[in-house]
XYZ file of C-alpha atoms in Angstrom:
381
model
C -12.791 14.514 55.998
C -9.753 14.618 53.710
C -7.360 12.332 51.828
C -3.662 13.131 51.441
C -1.654 11.535 48.672
C 2.201 11.685 48.944
C 4.935 11.084 46.467
C 8.321 12.381 45.330
C 7.197 12.156 41.708
C 4.003 14.125 41.100
C 3.334 16.071 37.881
C 2.521 19.567 38.981
C 2.807 22.698 36.849
C 4.597 20.795 34.043
C 7.285 19.263 36.336
C 7.586 16.107 38.433
C 8.237 17.036 41.987
C 7.740 16.063 45.594
C 4.475 17.089 47.186
C 1.460 16.205 49.344
C -1.905 16.411 47.527
C -4.872 17.199 49.744
C -8.241 15.959 48.523
C -11.527 17.085 50.021
C -14.721 15.557 48.596
C -14.221 15.393 44.785
C -11.691 18.203 44.588
C -7.913 18.835 45.020
C -8.027 21.357 47.799
C -4.349 22.015 48.398
C -0.898 21.213 46.946
C 1.125 21.155 50.151
C 5.015 20.814 50.635
C 6.313 17.277 50.689
C 5.766 15.564 54.181
C 4.223 18.757 55.658
C 1.107 16.846 56.718
C 1.005 14.324 59.503
C -1.168 11.650 57.886
C -0.911 10.671 54.152
C -1.044 7.777 51.743
C 2.653 7.563 50.839
C 3.230 6.203 47.376
C 7.073 6.745 47.775
C 8.454 7.457 44.301
C 5.634 6.084 42.203
C 4.660 8.445 39.435
C 1.528 10.369 40.066
C -0.335 12.181 37.178
C -3.714 13.498 36.371
C -6.339 11.189 34.982
C -6.237 10.833 31.219
C -8.812 12.604 29.090
C -9.593 10.465 25.906
C -11.330 12.478 23.179
C -11.836 9.573 20.848
C -12.193 5.879 21.671
C -14.390 3.343 19.884
C -13.555 0.403 22.048
C -17.232 0.195 23.000
C -18.020 -1.313 19.646
C -15.619 -4.193 20.346
C -17.005 -4.609 23.822
C -20.524 -5.038 22.399
C -19.453 -7.191 19.489
C -15.912 -8.775 19.947
C -16.469 -11.058 16.972
C -18.679 -10.412 13.923
C -22.234 -11.544 14.912
C -21.309 -12.289 18.500
C -23.215 -9.470 20.257
C -23.396 -8.866 24.048
C -25.949 -6.691 25.825
C -25.118 -3.057 25.583
C -25.735 -2.374 29.281
C -23.152 -5.148 30.174
C -20.675 -3.772 27.623
C -20.812 -0.266 28.998
C -20.143 -1.471 32.574
C -17.256 -3.797 31.605
C -15.609 -1.083 29.472
C -15.953 1.476 32.244
C -13.917 -0.872 34.457
C -11.282 -1.312 31.801
C -11.025 2.440 31.412
C -10.254 2.955 35.054
C -7.686 0.240 34.867
C -6.049 2.191 31.968
C -6.038 5.514 33.854
C -8.651 7.044 31.659
C -10.959 9.087 33.973
C -12.822 11.026 31.256
C -13.832 9.134 28.144
C -15.547 10.395 24.975
C -16.942 7.286 23.323
C -16.822 7.700 19.543
C -20.353 6.660 18.347
C -20.793 6.804 14.597
C -23.834 7.979 12.739
C -23.154 6.280 9.362
C -25.255 5.816 6.197
C -28.218 3.684 7.053
C -27.835 1.772 3.761
C -24.348 0.797 4.692
C -24.640 0.094 8.374
C -27.784 -2.125 8.037
C -29.153 -1.983 11.574
C -26.045 -0.330 13.043
C -27.209 3.075 12.025
C -29.058 6.020 13.606
C -31.407 4.138 15.970
C -28.784 1.826 17.300
C -26.354 4.660 17.863
C -29.086 6.601 19.700
C -29.825 3.624 21.917
C -26.089 3.230 22.786
C -25.826 6.917 23.663
C -28.978 6.729 25.888
C -27.474 3.738 27.668
C -24.141 5.332 28.300
C -25.859 8.654 29.449
C -28.139 6.898 31.913
C -25.426 4.645 33.242
C -23.076 7.557 33.623
C -25.470 9.422 35.729
C -26.146 6.438 37.975
C -23.404 4.063 38.527
C -20.257 4.181 36.343
C -16.891 4.816 37.827
C -15.272 7.232 35.411
C -16.871 10.035 33.309
C -18.331 8.463 30.156
C -19.140 11.190 27.594
C -20.080 11.092 23.940
C -18.181 11.972 20.754
C -20.770 11.793 18.002
C -19.242 11.046 14.631
C -21.303 12.208 11.713
C -20.773 10.735 8.241
C -21.568 13.716 5.870
C -23.951 11.668 3.661
C -25.998 10.455 6.628
C -28.693 13.110 6.492
C -31.239 10.763 7.942
C -29.346 11.036 11.232
C -29.772 14.899 11.444
C -32.895 15.072 13.390
C -31.829 12.538 15.940
C -28.422 14.153 16.410
C -30.051 17.505 17.030
C -32.435 16.056 19.576
C -29.471 14.471 21.402
C -27.463 17.752 21.373
C -30.442 19.756 22.737
C -30.791 17.142 25.538
C -26.996 17.567 26.312
C -26.311 13.909 25.685
C -23.587 14.665 23.114
C -20.417 16.399 24.319
C -18.319 16.505 21.136
C -19.120 16.271 17.465
C -16.925 15.306 14.552
C -17.431 15.484 10.812
C -16.191 12.637 8.676
C -16.278 11.645 4.980
C -15.555 7.981 4.225
C -16.178 8.273 0.432
C -13.591 6.338 -1.606
C -10.973 8.509 -3.421
C -10.186 10.864 -0.600
C -9.356 10.966 3.066
C -8.522 7.720 4.691
C -9.500 5.757 1.554
C -7.483 7.020 -1.390
C -8.693 4.374 -3.791
C -11.885 2.319 -4.323
C -9.905 -0.811 -3.532
C -8.745 0.479 -0.208
C -12.428 1.456 0.532
C -13.616 -2.081 -0.355
C -10.948 -3.792 1.624
C -12.181 -2.083 4.775
C -15.989 -1.801 4.282
C -16.667 -5.149 2.750
C -15.093 -6.819 5.873
C -16.539 -4.455 8.396
C -20.194 -4.058 7.235
C -22.780 -6.446 5.819
C -22.468 -5.264 2.211
C -21.468 -7.260 -0.764
C -19.829 -6.462 -4.194
C -23.176 -6.206 -5.971
C -24.457 -3.586 -3.583
C -21.318 -1.332 -3.686
C -21.911 0.483 -6.924
C -25.495 1.302 -5.995
C -24.493 2.554 -2.637
C -21.694 4.696 -3.963
C -23.912 6.278 -6.658
C -26.452 7.204 -3.991
C -23.785 8.536 -1.687
C -22.233 10.735 -4.468
C -25.629 12.237 -5.310
C -26.357 13.581 -1.783
C -26.145 17.213 -0.815
C -23.193 17.156 1.578
C -22.300 20.838 1.793
C -25.563 22.257 3.159
C -26.072 19.329 5.538
C -22.568 19.889 7.052
C -23.041 23.608 7.331
C -26.331 23.172 8.995
C -25.099 20.626 11.596
C -21.840 22.467 12.400
C -23.633 25.751 12.925
C -26.292 24.114 15.096
C -23.663 22.390 17.229
C -21.560 25.470 17.734
C -24.648 27.452 18.669
C -25.097 24.911 21.458
C -21.443 25.358 22.542
C -20.344 21.939 21.292
C -16.678 21.588 20.206
C -16.546 20.461 16.648
C -13.658 18.632 14.953
C -12.868 17.073 11.599
C -11.600 13.659 10.800
C -9.027 12.305 8.352
C -8.227 15.703 6.770
C -6.143 15.266 3.603
C -5.822 18.587 1.781
C -5.713 22.341 2.166
C -9.108 22.822 0.482
C -10.842 20.760 3.168
C -9.098 22.513 5.894
C -10.172 25.930 4.541
C -13.678 24.788 4.344
C -13.727 23.431 7.859
C -11.994 26.520 9.317
C -14.552 28.702 7.734
C -17.336 26.615 9.339
C -15.840 26.988 12.805
C -14.206 23.565 13.219
C -11.577 24.033 15.926
C -9.431 20.869 15.846
C -8.586 18.040 13.533
C -8.070 14.408 14.331
C -5.925 12.021 12.308
C -4.532 14.492 9.612
C -3.327 12.225 6.830
C 0.047 13.848 5.999
C 2.723 16.005 7.617
C 1.922 18.745 5.124
C -1.734 18.884 6.095
C -0.923 18.814 9.790
C 1.618 21.702 9.341
C -0.989 23.773 7.376
C -3.704 23.039 10.097
C -1.274 24.344 12.802
C -0.571 27.520 10.787
C -4.353 28.066 10.505
C -4.734 27.707 14.314
C -6.382 24.304 14.099
C -5.230 21.850 16.826
C -4.447 18.334 15.724
C -4.559 14.881 17.365
C -3.436 11.305 16.601
C -4.019 7.846 17.941
C -1.864 6.552 20.827
C -1.919 2.977 19.385
C -0.105 4.549 16.339
C 2.705 5.563 18.771
C 2.887 2.332 20.650
C 2.763 0.079 17.501
C 5.252 2.275 15.669
C 2.982 3.351 12.837
C -0.452 3.540 11.253
C -2.509 0.350 10.834
C -3.851 1.906 7.590
C -0.565 2.812 6.142
C -1.047 6.531 6.733
C 1.491 8.959 8.371
C 3.113 7.776 11.597
C 2.035 9.892 14.517
C 5.593 10.112 15.771
C 6.486 12.095 12.538
C 3.931 14.767 13.398
C 5.151 14.973 17.018
C 8.784 15.299 15.888
C 7.726 18.185 13.760
C 5.657 19.896 16.480
C 2.357 19.476 14.676
C 0.428 17.114 16.937
C -1.241 18.506 20.052
C -2.862 15.413 21.745
C -3.261 11.737 21.594
C -6.410 9.624 21.946
C -6.938 5.873 22.550
C -8.634 5.395 19.115
C -9.477 1.646 19.606
C -7.011 0.637 22.406
C -7.402 2.258 25.830
C -4.219 0.802 27.312
C -2.073 2.597 24.735
C -2.779 5.967 26.373
C -0.420 5.162 29.257
C 2.414 3.616 27.214
C 2.504 6.388 24.601
C 4.432 9.022 26.675
C 7.049 6.333 27.582
C 7.372 5.289 23.908
C 7.814 8.983 22.849
C 10.517 9.420 25.485
C 12.379 6.343 24.260
C 11.958 6.993 20.478
C 12.368 10.780 20.121
C 13.446 11.914 23.614
C 10.251 13.808 24.254
C 10.017 14.486 27.926
C 7.503 12.535 29.958
C 6.031 15.869 31.161
C 5.182 16.747 27.463
C 3.954 13.255 26.736
C 1.521 13.216 29.656
C 0.279 16.691 28.682
C -0.824 15.127 25.319
C -3.127 12.702 27.081
C -4.468 14.933 29.912
C -4.220 18.642 30.106
C -4.230 19.466 26.417
C -7.262 17.239 25.431
C -9.138 18.590 28.527
C -8.633 22.151 27.409
C -9.640 21.361 23.753
C -12.920 19.837 24.970
C -13.656 22.829 27.168
C -13.233 20.886 30.383
C -11.657 23.404 32.666
C -11.839 21.432 35.869
C -9.526 18.483 35.007
C -6.415 17.333 33.200
C -3.888 18.641 35.789
C -3.085 18.096 39.327
C -4.004 21.621 40.473
C -5.849 23.243 43.421
C -9.603 23.501 42.628
C -9.494 20.726 39.976
C -11.256 17.413 40.182
C -9.350 14.866 42.086
C -8.845 12.624 39.004
C -5.452 11.066 39.816
C -3.475 8.146 38.442
C -0.668 6.174 40.290
C 1.812 4.560 38.058
C 4.347 1.678 38.958
C 7.224 1.722 36.474
C 8.632 -1.659 37.579
C 9.054 -3.884 34.385
C 6.647 -1.836 32.163
C 4.645 1.155 33.208
C 1.258 0.143 34.603
C -1.568 1.856 36.337
C -1.867 0.557 39.915
C -4.428 2.908 41.299
C -6.944 5.403 39.863
C -8.836 8.075 41.770
C -12.027 9.595 40.182
C -13.564 12.599 41.896
C -11.465 11.713 44.937
C -12.579 8.135 45.223
C -10.563 4.924 44.372
C -12.114 3.342 41.320
C -9.298 0.939 40.585
C -6.601 -0.627 42.928
C -4.002 -3.143 42.003
C -1.663 -2.528 44.970
C -1.330 -5.701 47.002
C -2.114 -5.395 50.731
C -2.944 -1.728 50.243
C -4.832 -0.164 53.249
C -5.995 3.328 53.697
């Protein structure tokens, strides 16, 4: 039993070209010459690309709690988001699950993050449509999370780890006011509790905790990345620890230095689609124009993954081939996933069909050779 997909517009070996794709079970078994096979699903000139690989998306938090205090069951949220991911063309998702300071998160800390990871892991092994993996985000002062994180790593329920520091005065929050503006609104903490929390956070031993967790993760073959890097000193420290890539560098200068050090960099696709950073930081397009951004992630908005290559083509004349590489082949390689991210013989049959009428939209998604999303009217196999 095999399925053949045909189009004049398939991204193969970095170029759009005509071809027939032969799928057997969950794998691309052959890239055949165009119209060389008798029976095929003919998508005419619709664009055909590999399924997107998203290294950082925290949309699950909004799926669970779309409004403050309005919580929905986690199991329901995981299933509903999985469907939205397939509609967005994302076939491999790394859910960004934070392990934040318990005092700050008040019930949204270690135990709740563990329960979310367990729910995603179980659902992914049993019934979800796309691959739902875990990107654990560790706040460097949340030492109470260490034991739980290590248990989850040993159990192979975490697939990527990042290190973040959300202390005021550095990184994303250059001033205390910027920190308050975000955290007072996001978490259940008031002005009276801020000073006590920050004093406790400043007194913690960050260095040894980070060294311990990064070394542990690397010893378990886990890719480790950093978050919101803002200076050369931080990059040097992270490079020495073995951190291999950096997400959301906060300036062009930092991104340039990271690249010189061999550290890969990534930015958010919504930053591209919206035309800038929501937080007032560097625009992702500036890094891409300077050749210092390697990949894009959904951050908080899965649909932006598809539109970002088209926006880059329009704004800075980046080829669609290069744009799609930033959301598929490059992130797959960085995460150590050597069986996906391209339409290639021997790779998983994770394939997205795009209709570019009006605005680009995903109209069909294959995961492991099976259709997990179809929006083509009257379509019949």
